[in-house]
Every structure is written in structure tokens, then in C-alpha cells.
PDB file of N, CA, C and O in Angstrom:
ATOM      1  N   ARG A   1      82.799 -28.016 -40.657  1.00  0.00           N
ATOM      2  CA  ARG A   1      82.530 -29.312 -40.076  1.00  0.00           C
ATOM      3  C   ARG A   1      81.056 -29.615 -40.214  1.00  0.00           C
ATOM      4  O   ARG A   1      80.222 -28.719 -40.202  1.00  0.00           O
ATOM      5  N   LEU A   2      80.753 -30.888 -40.297  1.00  0.00           N
ATOM      6  CA  LEU A   2      79.387 -31.331 -40.503  1.00  0.00           C
ATOM      7  C   LEU A   2      79.001 -32.339 -39.436  1.00  0.00           C
ATOM      8  O   LEU A   2      79.734 -33.287 -39.169  1.00  0.00           O
ATOM      9  N   GLY A   3      77.847 -32.125 -38.821  1.00  0.00           N
ATOM     10  CA  GLY A   3      77.281 -33.072 -37.879  1.00  0.00           C
ATOM     11  C   GLY A   3      75.918 -33.515 -38.396  1.00  0.00           C
ATOM     12  O   GLY A   3      75.144 -32.693 -38.875  1.00  0.00           O
ATOM     13  N   ILE A   4      75.666 -34.789 -38.354  1.00  0.00           N
ATOM     14  CA  ILE A   4      74.392 -35.329 -38.835  1.00  0.00           C
ATOM     15  C   ILE A   4      73.753 -36.085 -37.681  1.00  0.00           C
ATOM     16  O   ILE A   4      74.362 -36.996 -37.115  1.00  0.00           O
ATOM     17  N   ILE A   5      72.523 -35.705 -37.350  1.00  0.00           N
ATOM     18  CA  ILE A   5      71.797 -36.361 -36.259  1.00  0.00           C
ATOM     19  C   ILE A   5      70.584 -37.056 -36.838  1.00  0.00           C
ATOM     20  O   ILE A   5      69.739 -36.428 -37.487  1.00  0.00           O
ATOM     21  N   VAL A   6      70.528 -38.365 -36.614  1.00  0.00           N
ATOM     22  CA  VAL A   6      69.387 -39.153 -37.069  1.00  0.00           C
ATOM     23  C   VAL A   6      68.953 -40.013 -35.887  1.00  0.00           C
ATOM     24  O   VAL A   6      69.596 -41.013 -35.573  1.00  0.00           O
ATOM     25  N   PRO A   7      67.878 -39.606 -35.210  1.00  0.00           N
ATOM     26  CA  PRO A   7      67.426 -40.377 -34.046  1.00  0.00           C
ATOM     27  C   PRO A   7      67.061 -41.814 -34.419  1.00  0.00           C
ATOM     28  O   PRO A   7      66.588 -42.089 -35.520  1.00  0.00           O
ATOM     29  N   ALA A   8      67.274 -42.730 -33.505  1.00  0.00           N
ATOM     30  CA  ALA A   8      66.971 -44.142 -33.750  1.00  0.00           C
ATOM     31  C   ALA A   8      65.502 -44.353 -34.072  1.00  0.00           C
ATOM     32  O   ALA A   8      65.146 -45.243 -34.839  1.00  0.00           O
ATOM     33  N   ARG A   9      64.648 -43.529 -33.531  1.00  0.00           N
ATOM     34  CA  ARG A   9      63.211 -43.673 -33.808  1.00  0.00           C
ATOM     35  C   ARG A   9      62.837 -43.194 -35.211  1.00  0.00           C
ATOM     36  O   ARG A   9      61.682 -43.281 -35.610  1.00  0.00           O
ATOM     37  N   SER A  10      63.819 -42.687 -35.965  1.00  0.00           N
ATOM     38  CA  SER A  10      63.565 -42.205 -37.323  1.00  0.00           C
ATOM     39  C   SER A  10      63.338 -43.331 -38.308  1.00  0.00           C
ATOM     40  O   SER A  10      62.956 -43.088 -39.435  1.00  0.00           O
ATOM     41  N   GLY A  11      63.610 -44.533 -37.911  1.00  0.00           N
ATOM     42  CA  GLY A  11      63.402 -45.652 -38.817  1.00  0.00           C
ATOM     43  C   GLY A  11      64.491 -46.684 -38.631  1.00  0.00           C
ATOM     44  O   GLY A  11      65.294 -46.622 -37.700  1.00  0.00           O
ATOM     45  N   LYS A  12      64.526 -47.593 -39.567  1.00  0.00           N
ATOM     46  CA  LYS A  12      65.497 -48.675 -39.491  1.00  0.00           C
ATOM     47  C   LYS A  12      66.894 -48.152 -39.827  1.00  0.00           C
ATOM     48  O   LYS A  12      67.057 -47.075 -40.411  1.00  0.00           O
ATOM     49  N   ALA A  13      67.888 -48.937 -39.464  1.00  0.00           N
ATOM     50  CA  ALA A  13      69.282 -48.538 -39.687  1.00  0.00           C
ATOM     51  C   ALA A  13      69.553 -48.245 -41.159  1.00  0.00           C
ATOM     52  O   ALA A  13      70.326 -47.343 -41.484  1.00  0.00           O
ATOM     53  N   VAL A  14      68.922 -48.966 -42.050  1.00  0.00           N
ATOM     54  CA  VAL A  14      69.117 -48.747 -43.487  1.00  0.00           C
ATOM     55  C   VAL A  14      68.665 -47.341 -43.876  1.00  0.00           C
ATOM     56  O   VAL A  14      69.360 -46.637 -44.624  1.00  0.00           O
ATOM     57  N   ASP A  15      67.531 -46.923 -43.361  1.00  0.00           N
ATOM     58  CA  ASP A  15      67.008 -45.591 -43.666  1.00  0.00           C
ATOM     59  C   ASP A  15      67.890 -44.498 -43.079  1.00  0.00           C
ATOM     60  O   ASP A  15      68.176 -43.495 -43.719  1.00  0.00           O
ATOM     61  N   ARG A  16      68.325 -44.702 -41.839  1.00  0.00           N
ATOM     62  CA  ARG A  16      69.183 -43.704 -41.193  1.00  0.00           C
ATOM     63  C   ARG A  16      70.519 -43.580 -41.922  1.00  0.00           C
ATOM     64  O   ARG A  16      71.010 -42.477 -42.161  1.00  0.00           O
ATOM     65  N   SER A  17      71.084 -44.704 -42.295  1.00  0.00           N
ATOM     66  CA  SER A  17      72.366 -44.682 -43.012  1.00  0.00           C
ATOM     67  C   SER A  17      72.225 -44.021 -44.379  1.00  0.00           C
ATOM     68  O   SER A  17      73.108 -43.282 -44.813  1.00  0.00           O
ATOM     69  N   ARG A  18      71.123 -44.289 -45.059  1.00  0.00           N
ATOM     70  CA  ARG A  18      70.886 -43.677 -46.374  1.00  0.00           C
ATOM     71  C   ARG A  18      70.820 -42.167 -46.243  1.00  0.00           C
ATOM     72  O   ARG A  18      71.428 -41.436 -47.033  1.00  0.00           O
ATOM     73  N   PHE A  19      70.101 -41.672 -45.254  1.00  0.00           N
ATOM     74  CA  PHE A  19      69.995 -40.230 -45.046  1.00  0.00           C
ATOM     75  C   PHE A  19      71.377 -39.624 -44.810  1.00  0.00           C
ATOM     76  O   PHE A  19      71.756 -38.637 -45.431  1.00  0.00           O
ATOM     77  N   LYS A  20      72.142 -40.229 -43.914  1.00  0.00           N
ATOM     78  CA  LYS A  20      73.474 -39.704 -43.610  1.00  0.00           C
ATOM     79  C   LYS A  20      74.376 -39.738 -44.834  1.00  0.00           C
ATOM     80  O   LYS A  20      75.128 -38.796 -45.090  1.00  0.00           O
ATOM     81  N   ARG A  21      74.295 -40.810 -45.595  1.00  0.00           N
ATOM     82  CA  ARG A  21      75.105 -40.931 -46.802  1.00  0.00           C
ATOM     83  C   ARG A  21      74.770 -39.842 -47.813  1.00  0.00           C
ATOM     84  O   ARG A  21      75.659 -39.218 -48.407  1.00  0.00           O
ATOM     85  N   LEU A  22      73.476 -39.565 -48.010  1.00  0.00           N
ATOM     86  CA  LEU A  22      73.059 -38.533 -48.957  1.00  0.00           C
ATOM     87  C   LEU A  22      73.498 -37.136 -48.507  1.00  0.00           C
ATOM     88  O   LEU A  22      73.935 -36.324 -49.324  1.00  0.00           O
ATOM     89  N   VAL A  23      73.381 -36.860 -47.223  1.00  0.00           N
ATOM     90  CA  VAL A  23      73.790 -35.550 -46.711  1.00  0.00           C
ATOM     91  C   VAL A  23      75.300 -35.377 -46.853  1.00  0.00           C
ATOM     92  O   VAL A  23      75.783 -34.336 -47.299  1.00  0.00           O
ATOM     93  N   ARG A  24      76.065 -36.406 -46.496  1.00  0.00           N
ATOM     94  CA  ARG A  24      77.533 -36.316 -46.642  1.00  0.00           C
ATOM     95  C   ARG A  24      77.924 -36.103 -48.101  1.00  0.00           C
ATOM     96  O   ARG A  24      78.816 -35.305 -48.408  1.00  0.00           O
ATOM     97  N   GLU A  25      77.278 -36.803 -49.009  1.00  0.00           N
ATOM     98  CA  GLU A  25      77.571 -36.657 -50.433  1.00  0.00           C
ATOM     99  C   GLU A  25      77.252 -35.252 -50.915  1.00  0.00           C
ATOM    100  O   GLU A  25      78.004 -34.653 -51.675  1.00  0.00           O
ATOM    101  N   TYR A  26      76.137 -34.698 -50.463  1.00  0.00           N
ATOM    102  CA  TYR A  26      75.787 -33.328 -50.849  1.00  0.00           C
ATOM    103  C   TYR A  26      76.872 -32.353 -50.381  1.00  0.00           C
ATOM    104  O   TYR A  26      77.333 -31.516 -51.149  1.00  0.00           O
ATOM    105  N   PHE A  27      77.280 -32.463 -49.139  1.00  0.00           N
ATOM    106  CA  PHE A  27      78.283 -31.545 -48.611  1.00  0.00           C
ATOM    107  C   PHE A  27      79.638 -31.756 -49.281  1.00  0.00           C
ATOM    108  O   PHE A  27      80.399 -30.813 -49.452  1.00  0.00           O
ATOM    109  N   ARG A  28      79.949 -32.975 -49.671  1.00  0.00           N
ATOM    110  CA  ARG A  28      81.203 -33.227 -50.363  1.00  0.00           C
ATOM    111  C   ARG A  28      81.220 -32.519 -51.714  1.00  0.00           C
ATOM    112  O   ARG A  28      82.209 -31.917 -52.111  1.00  0.00           O
ATOM    113  N   LEU A  29      80.085 -32.556 -52.417  1.00  0.00           N
ATOM    114  CA  LEU A  29      80.007 -31.963 -53.749  1.00  0.00           C
ATOM    115  C   LEU A  29      79.758 -30.459 -53.726  1.00  0.00           C
ATOM    116  O   LEU A  29      80.216 -29.741 -54.607  1.00  0.00           O
ATOM    117  N   HIS A  30      79.011 -29.967 -52.747  1.00  0.00           N
ATOM    118  CA  HIS A  30      78.583 -28.570 -52.740  1.00  0.00           C
ATOM    119  C   HIS A  30      79.092 -27.755 -51.557  1.00  0.00           C
ATOM    120  O   HIS A  30      78.722 -26.599 -51.400  1.00  0.00           O
ATOM    121  N   GLY A  31      79.910 -28.329 -50.730  1.00  0.00           N
ATOM    122  CA  GLY A  31      80.378 -27.652 -49.524  1.00  0.00           C
ATOM    123  C   GLY A  31      81.171 -26.381 -49.789  1.00  0.00           C
ATOM    124  O   GLY A  31      81.200 -25.473 -48.964  1.00  0.00           O
ATOM    125  N   ALA A  32      81.805 -26.299 -50.950  1.00  0.00           N
ATOM    126  CA  ALA A  32      82.604 -25.112 -51.275  1.00  0.00           C
ATOM    127  C   ALA A  32      81.728 -23.865 -51.398  1.00  0.00           C
ATOM    128  O   ALA A  32      82.207 -22.754 -51.191  1.00  0.00           O
ATOM    129  N   GLY A  33      80.444 -24.029 -51.687  1.00  0.00           N
ATOM    130  CA  GLY A  33      79.535 -22.897 -51.832  1.00  0.00           C
ATOM    131  C   GLY A  33      78.975 -22.381 -50.515  1.00  0.00           C
ATOM    132  O   GLY A  33      78.256 -21.387 -50.495  1.00  0.00           O
ATOM    133  N   LEU A  34      79.306 -23.044 -49.426  1.00  0.00           N
ATOM    134  CA  LEU A  34      78.797 -22.637 -48.114  1.00  0.00           C
ATOM    135  C   LEU A  34      79.830 -21.770 -47.402  1.00  0.00           C
ATOM    136  O   LEU A  34      81.026 -21.918 -47.638  1.00  0.00           O
ATOM    137  N   PRO A  35      79.362 -20.887 -46.535  1.00  0.00           N
ATOM    138  CA  PRO A  35      80.308 -20.070 -45.776  1.00  0.00           C
ATOM    139  C   PRO A  35      81.262 -20.956 -44.968  1.00  0.00           C
ATOM    140  O   PRO A  35      80.847 -21.935 -44.356  1.00  0.00           O
ATOM    141  N   GLY A  36      82.544 -20.616 -44.984  1.00  0.00           N
ATOM    142  CA  GLY A  36      83.553 -21.426 -44.303  1.00  0.00           C
ATOM    143  C   GLY A  36      83.614 -21.143 -42.817  1.00  0.00           C
ATOM    144  O   GLY A  36      82.943 -20.261 -42.291  1.00  0.00           O
ATOM    145  N   ARG A  37      84.435 -21.933 -42.145  1.00  0.00           N
ATOM    146  CA  ARG A  37      84.653 -21.796 -40.707  1.00  0.00           C
ATOM    147  C   ARG A  37      83.345 -21.824 -39.913  1.00  0.00           C
ATOM    148  O   ARG A  37      83.144 -21.053 -38.980  1.00  0.00           O
ATOM    149  N   THR A  38      82.449 -22.671 -40.334  1.00  0.00           N
ATOM    150  CA  THR A  38      81.152 -22.780 -39.687  1.00  0.00           C
ATOM    151  C   THR A  38      80.863 -24.253 -39.420  1.00  0.00           C
ATOM    152  O   THR A  38      81.205 -25.104 -40.227  1.00  0.00           O
ATOM    153  N   ASN A  39      80.230 -24.531 -38.323  1.00  0.00           N
ATOM    154  CA  ASN A  39      79.783 -25.886 -38.021  1.00  0.00           C
ATOM    155  C   ASN A  39      78.349 -26.030 -38.500  1.00  0.00           C
ATOM    156  O   ASN A  39      77.511 -25.180 -38.222  1.00  0.00           O
ATOM    157  N   TYR A  40      78.069 -27.111 -39.201  1.00  0.00           N
ATOM    158  CA  TYR A  40      76.727 -27.378 -39.706  1.00  0.00           C
ATOM    159  C   TYR A  40      76.198 -28.628 -39.028  1.00  0.00           C
ATOM    160  O   TYR A  40      76.904 -29.624 -38.918  1.00  0.00           O
ATOM    161  N   VAL A  41      74.949 -28.571 -38.596  1.00  0.00           N
ATOM    162  CA  VAL A  41      74.295 -29.723 -37.992  1.00  0.00           C
ATOM    163  C   VAL A  41      72.998 -29.961 -38.757  1.00  0.00           C
ATOM    164  O   VAL A  41      72.150 -29.076 -38.851  1.00  0.00           O
ATOM    165  N   VAL A  42      72.859 -31.152 -39.306  1.00  0.00           N
ATOM    166  CA  VAL A  42      71.658 -31.539 -40.046  1.00  0.00           C
ATOM    167  C   VAL A  42      70.926 -32.558 -39.186  1.00  0.00           C
ATOM    168  O   VAL A  42      71.495 -33.572 -38.786  1.00  0.00           O
ATOM    169  N   ILE A  43      69.660 -32.281 -38.910  1.00  0.00           N
ATOM    170  CA  ILE A  43      68.847 -33.167 -38.073  1.00  0.00           C
ATOM    171  C   ILE A  43      67.739 -33.760 -38.929  1.00  0.00           C
ATOM    172  O   ILE A  43      66.973 -33.035 -39.554  1.00  0.00           O
ATOM    173  N   ALA A  44      67.677 -35.092 -38.946  1.00  0.00           N
ATOM    174  CA  ALA A  44      66.673 -35.780 -39.753  1.00  0.00           C
ATOM    175  C   ALA A  44      65.311 -35.682 -39.102  1.00  0.00           C
ATOM    176  O   ALA A  44      65.175 -35.803 -37.883  1.00  0.00           O
ATOM    177  N   ARG A  45      64.327 -35.476 -39.918  1.00  0.00           N
ATOM    178  CA  ARG A  45      62.944 -35.542 -39.447  1.00  0.00           C
ATOM    179  C   ARG A  45      62.363 -36.874 -39.874  1.00  0.00           C
ATOM    180  O   ARG A  45      62.627 -37.361 -40.962  1.00  0.00           O
ATOM    181  N   ARG A  46      61.545 -37.394 -39.033  1.00  0.00           N
ATOM    182  CA  ARG A  46      61.006 -38.729 -39.282  1.00  0.00           C
ATOM    183  C   ARG A  46      60.290 -38.836 -40.629  1.00  0.00           C
ATOM    184  O   ARG A  46      60.461 -39.799 -41.362  1.00  0.00           O
ATOM    185  N   ALA A  47      59.508 -37.836 -40.979  1.00  0.00           N
ATOM    186  CA  ALA A  47      58.715 -37.895 -42.195  1.00  0.00           C
ATOM    187  C   ALA A  47      59.566 -37.812 -43.462  1.00  0.00           C
ATOM    188  O   ALA A  47      59.101 -38.130 -44.535  1.00  0.00           O
ATOM    189  N   ARG A  48      60.828 -37.386 -43.350  1.00  0.00           N
ATOM    190  CA  ARG A  48      61.660 -37.159 -44.521  1.00  0.00           C
ATOM    191  C   ARG A  48      62.593 -38.316 -44.854  1.00  0.00           C
ATOM    192  O   ARG A  48      63.299 -38.250 -45.832  1.00  0.00           O
ATOM    193  N   ARG A  49      62.624 -39.350 -44.081  1.00  0.00           N
ATOM    194  CA  ARG A  49      63.673 -40.349 -44.236  1.00  0.00           C
ATOM    195  C   ARG A  49      63.574 -41.150 -45.530  1.00  0.00           C
ATOM    196  O   ARG A  49      64.551 -41.682 -45.995  1.00  0.00           O
ATOM    197  N   ARG A  50      62.399 -41.254 -46.121  1.00  0.00           N
ATOM    198  CA  ARG A  50      62.208 -42.072 -47.328  1.00  0.00           C
ATOM    199  C   ARG A  50      62.075 -41.240 -48.607  1.00  0.00           C
ATOM    200  O   ARG A  50      61.768 -41.777 -49.649  1.00  0.00           O
ATOM    201  N   GLU A  51      62.291 -39.957 -48.513  1.00  0.00           N
ATOM    202  CA  GLU A  51      62.146 -39.112 -49.694  1.00  0.00           C
ATOM    203  C   GLU A  51      63.255 -39.399 -50.702  1.00  0.00           C
ATOM    204  O   GLU A  51      64.349 -39.790 -50.322  1.00  0.00           O
ATOM    205  N   PRO A  52      62.972 -39.158 -51.988  1.00  0.00           N
ATOM    206  CA  PRO A  52      64.002 -39.365 -53.006  1.00  0.00           C
ATOM    207  C   PRO A  52      65.194 -38.433 -52.780  1.00  0.00           C
ATOM    208  O   PRO A  52      65.058 -37.344 -52.217  1.00  0.00           O
ATOM    209  N   ALA A  53      66.341 -38.869 -53.253  1.00  0.00           N
ATOM    210  CA  ALA A  53      67.565 -38.085 -53.085  1.00  0.00           C
ATOM    211  C   ALA A  53      67.424 -36.696 -53.696  1.00  0.00           C
ATOM    212  O   ALA A  53      67.902 -35.707 -53.140  1.00  0.00           O
ATOM    213  N   ALA A  54      66.768 -36.593 -54.833  1.00  0.00           N
ATOM    214  CA  ALA A  54      66.618 -35.296 -55.505  1.00  0.00           C
ATOM    215  C   ALA A  54      65.856 -34.303 -54.635  1.00  0.00           C
ATOM    216  O   ALA A  54      66.187 -33.119 -54.598  1.00  0.00           O
ATOM    217  N   THR A  55      64.859 -34.771 -53.911  1.00  0.00           N
ATOM    218  CA  THR A  55      64.090 -33.899 -53.023  1.00  0.00           C
ATOM    219  C   THR A  55      64.958 -33.406 -51.873  1.00  0.00           C
ATOM    220  O   THR A  55      64.974 -32.217 -51.554  1.00  0.00           O
ATOM    221  N   LEU A  56      65.692 -34.321 -51.273  1.00  0.00           N
ATOM    222  CA  LEU A  56      66.572 -33.954 -50.169  1.00  0.00           C
ATOM    223  C   LEU A  56      67.641 -32.975 -50.633  1.00  0.00           C
ATOM    224  O   LEU A  56      67.893 -31.960 -49.986  1.00  0.00           O
ATOM    225  N   TRP A  57      68.259 -33.244 -51.772  1.00  0.00           N
ATOM    226  CA  TRP A  57      69.300 -32.358 -52.296  1.00  0.00           C
ATOM    227  C   TRP A  57      68.728 -30.988 -52.644  1.00  0.00           C
ATOM    228  O   TRP A  57      69.389 -29.970 -52.483  1.00  0.00           O
ATOM    229  N   GLY A  58      67.483 -30.952 -53.124  1.00  0.00           N
ATOM    230  CA  GLY A  58      66.849 -29.668 -53.425  1.00  0.00           C
ATOM    231  C   GLY A  58      66.688 -28.823 -52.173  1.00  0.00           C
ATOM    232  O   GLY A  58      66.925 -27.611 -52.189  1.00  0.00           O
ATOM    233  N   GLU A  59      66.289 -29.455 -51.086  1.00  0.00           N
ATOM    234  CA  GLU A  59      66.138 -28.725 -49.827  1.00  0.00           C
ATOM    235  C   GLU A  59      67.491 -28.290 -49.276  1.00  0.00           C
ATOM    236  O   GLU A  59      67.626 -27.192 -48.751  1.00  0.00           O
ATOM    237  N   LEU A  60      68.487 -29.131 -49.399  1.00  0.00           N
ATOM    238  CA  LEU A  60      69.825 -28.745 -48.954  1.00  0.00           C
ATOM    239  C   LEU A  60      70.382 -27.633 -49.841  1.00  0.00           C
ATOM    240  O   LEU A  60      71.179 -26.817 -49.386  1.00  0.00           O
ATOM    241  N   GLY A  61      69.954 -27.582 -51.097  1.00  0.00           N
ATOM    242  CA  GLY A  61      70.395 -26.536 -52.013  1.00  0.00           C
ATOM    243  C   GLY A  61      69.929 -25.154 -51.599  1.00  0.00           C
ATOM    244  O   GLY A  61      70.531 -24.143 -51.988  1.00  0.00           O
ATOM    245  N   GLU A  62      68.882 -25.083 -50.807  1.00  0.00           N
ATOM    246  CA  GLU A  62      68.389 -23.790 -50.313  1.00  0.00           C
ATOM    247  C   GLU A  62      69.232 -23.279 -49.138  1.00  0.00           C
ATOM    248  O   GLU A  62      69.112 -22.125 -48.745  1.00  0.00           O
ATOM    249  N   LEU A  63      70.069 -24.130 -48.606  1.00  0.00           N
ATOM    250  CA  LEU A  63      70.851 -23.792 -47.422  1.00  0.00           C
ATOM    251  C   LEU A  63      71.742 -22.559 -47.580  1.00  0.00           C
ATOM    252  O   LEU A  63      71.729 -21.692 -46.709  1.00  0.00           O
ATOM    253  N   PRO A  64      72.529 -22.423 -48.666  1.00  0.00           N
ATOM    254  CA  PRO A  64      73.398 -21.233 -48.767  1.00  0.00           C
ATOM    255  C   PRO A  64      72.629 -19.918 -48.686  1.00  0.00           C
ATOM    256  O   PRO A  64      73.061 -18.979 -48.019  1.00  0.00           O
ATOM    257  N   GLY A  65      71.481 -19.840 -49.333  1.00  0.00           N
ATOM    258  CA  GLY A  65      70.686 -18.614 -49.272  1.00  0.00           C
ATOM    259  C   GLY A  65      70.184 -18.319 -47.873  1.00  0.00           C
ATOM    260  O   GLY A  65      70.217 -17.175 -47.415  1.00  0.00           O
ATOM    261  N   ARG A  66      69.735 -19.335 -47.183  1.00  0.00           N
ATOM    262  CA  ARG A  66      69.258 -19.157 -45.801  1.00  0.00           C
ATOM    263  C   ARG A  66      70.389 -18.694 -44.891  1.00  0.00           C
ATOM    264  O   ARG A  66      70.222 -17.818 -44.061  1.00  0.00           O
ATOM    265  N   LEU A  67      71.560 -19.309 -45.062  1.00  0.00           N
ATOM    266  CA  LEU A  67      72.696 -18.956 -44.212  1.00  0.00           C
ATOM    267  C   LEU A  67      73.167 -17.529 -44.461  1.00  0.00           C
ATOM    268  O   LEU A  67      73.527 -16.822 -43.522  1.00  0.00           O
ATOM    269  N   GLN A  68      73.153 -17.104 -45.714  1.00  0.00           N
ATOM    270  CA  GLN A  68      73.548 -15.722 -46.013  1.00  0.00           C
ATOM    271  C   GLN A  68      72.578 -14.741 -45.386  1.00  0.00           C
ATOM    272  O   GLN A  68      72.982 -13.706 -44.858  1.00  0.00           O
ATOM    273  N   LYS A  69      71.291 -15.069 -45.417  1.00  0.00           N
ATOM    274  CA  LYS A  69      70.289 -14.192 -44.820  1.00  0.00           C
ATOM    275  C   LYS A  69      70.509 -14.078 -43.305  1.00  0.00           C
ATOM    276  O   LYS A  69      70.484 -12.989 -42.743  1.00  0.00           O
ATOM    277  N   ILE A  70      70.757 -15.200 -42.660  1.00  0.00           N
ATOM    278  CA  ILE A  70      70.993 -15.193 -41.218  1.00  0.00           C
ATOM    279  C   ILE A  70      72.264 -14.402 -40.890  1.00  0.00           C
ATOM    280  O   ILE A  70      72.290 -13.617 -39.943  1.00  0.00           O
ATOM    281  N   SER A  71      73.304 -14.592 -41.693  1.00  0.00           N
ATOM    282  CA  SER A  71      74.560 -13.873 -41.455  1.00  0.00           C
ATOM    283  C   SER A  71      74.356 -12.368 -41.566  1.00  0.00           C
ATOM    284  O   SER A  71      74.884 -11.605 -40.753  1.00  0.00           O
ATOM    285  N   ARG A  72      73.589 -11.931 -42.562  1.00  0.00           N
ATOM    286  CA  ARG A  72      73.329 -10.500 -42.729  1.00  0.00           C
ATOM    287  C   ARG A  72      72.547  -9.949 -41.547  1.00  0.00           C
ATOM    288  O   ARG A  72      72.822  -8.860 -41.066  1.00  0.00           O
ATOM    289  N   GLU A  73      71.562 -10.708 -41.076  1.00  0.00           N
ATOM    290  CA  GLU A  73      70.759 -10.251 -39.939  1.00  0.00           C
ATOM    291  C   GLU A  73      71.617 -10.126 -38.683  1.00  0.00           C
ATOM    292  O   GLU A  73      71.497  -9.159 -37.941  1.00  0.00           O
ATOM    293  N   ARG A  74      72.486 -11.085 -38.462  1.00  0.00           N
ATOM    294  CA  ARG A  74      73.348 -11.044 -37.274  1.00  0.00           C
ATOM    295  C   ARG A  74      74.370  -9.919 -37.378  1.00  0.00           C
ATOM    296  O   ARG A  74      74.708  -9.298 -36.379  1.00  0.00           O
ATOM    297  N   ALA A  75      74.873  -9.687 -38.576  1.00  0.00           N
ATOM    298  CA  ALA A  75      75.883  -8.641 -38.766  1.00  0.00           C
ATOM    299  C   ALA A  75      75.285  -7.253 -38.560  1.00  0.00           C
ATOM    300  O   ALA A  75      75.979  -6.329 -38.132  1.00  0.00           O
ATOM    301  N   SER A  76      73.997  -7.093 -38.843  1.00  0.00           N
ATOM    302  CA  SER A  76      73.373  -5.781 -38.706  1.00  0.00           C
ATOM    303  C   SER A  76      73.043  -5.428 -37.253  1.00  0.00           C
ATOM    304  O   SER A  76      72.834  -4.275 -36.927  1.00  0.00           O
ATOM    305  N   LYS A  77      73.011  -6.439 -36.374  1.00  0.00           N
ATOM    306  CA  LYS A  77      72.722  -6.193 -34.963  1.00  0.00           C
ATOM    307  C   LYS A  77      74.009  -5.824 -34.241  1.00  0.00           C
ATOM    308  O   LYS A  77      75.029  -6.482 -34.403  1.00  0.00           O
ATOM    309  N   PRO A  78      73.995  -4.776 -33.428  1.00  0.00           N
ATOM    310  CA  PRO A  78      75.194  -4.443 -32.660  1.00  0.00           C
ATOM    311  C   PRO A  78      75.467  -5.492 -31.597  1.00  0.00           C
ATOM    312  O   PRO A  78      74.550  -6.044 -30.993  1.00  0.00           O
ATOM    313  N   ARG A  79      76.741  -5.771 -31.377  1.00  0.00           N
ATOM    314  CA  ARG A  79      77.117  -6.776 -30.375  1.00  0.00           C
ATOM    315  C   ARG A  79      76.996  -6.201 -28.973  1.00  0.00           C
ATOM    316  O   ARG A  79      77.219  -5.023 -28.746  1.00  0.00           O
ATOM    317  N   GLY A  80      76.635  -7.051 -28.043  1.00  0.00           N
ATOM    318  CA  GLY A  80      76.562  -6.646 -26.642  1.00  0.00           C
ATOM    319  C   GLY A  80      75.275  -5.943 -26.267  1.00  0.00           C
ATOM    320  O   GLY A  80      75.072  -5.588 -25.128  1.00  0.00           O
ATOM    321  N   VAL A  81      74.398  -5.734 -27.244  1.00  0.00           N
ATOM    322  CA  VAL A  81      73.125  -5.075 -26.964  1.00  0.00           C
ATOM    323  C   VAL A  81      72.044  -6.141 -26.994  1.00  0.00           C
ATOM    324  O   VAL A  81      71.896  -6.843 -27.976  1.00  0.00           O
ATOM    325  N   PRO A  82      71.289  -6.303 -25.924  1.00  0.00           N
ATOM    326  CA  PRO A  82      70.217  -7.304 -25.924  1.00  0.00           C
ATOM    327  C   PRO A  82      69.175  -6.974 -26.975  1.00  0.00           C
ATOM    328  O   PRO A  82      68.903  -5.828 -27.257  1.00  0.00           O
ATOM    329  N   SER A  83      68.601  -8.027 -27.552  1.00  0.00           N
ATOM    330  CA  SER A  83      67.593  -7.786 -28.596  1.00  0.00           C
ATOM    331  C   SER A  83      66.210  -7.637 -28.051  1.00  0.00           C
ATOM    332  O   SER A  83      65.883  -7.920 -26.988  1.00  0.00           O
TER     333      SER A  83
END
């Protein structure tokens, strides 16, 4: 599942809609490469709302590697033991 958060102060409705549209399109095309059964939340930053689509997609392309790293770190920690 995908959640997209774009605060109203991030810009005009056109900018917010464009960001959401680009993120949804990325996940539609590349979602199969992400770990399944996971909820994803993408939060827009104000400074990023006008960036070209290629820049945004490049940053989203780094997501699978980051998620795998986090999954490995969590898997290596024993459950029920405070960190």
C-alpha cells in the first residue's frame, strides 16, 4: 500500500497534485521491485515540489536498497530485547 502526504503549505494544488501523480506513477511501474506486504508513506518536502520528474524518480529509485538495508538491520536484532 502507498500513502502520499503533501502538506498544503507545500505549494499550490497544481504542484501538490503533480508530486502525487509522479510518485503514484513510479510505484505503478516499479512497485514489483519493492518488498511486498509493506506500507509505504512518501512525504513531500517543500523544496522538492518543483524538481524535474527524472530527479524525483532517481531518488525513489534508491528506495529498494535503503529498505533492504533496514530490513537486514531489523532482522539481525533479537526481538523483545531493548536496544
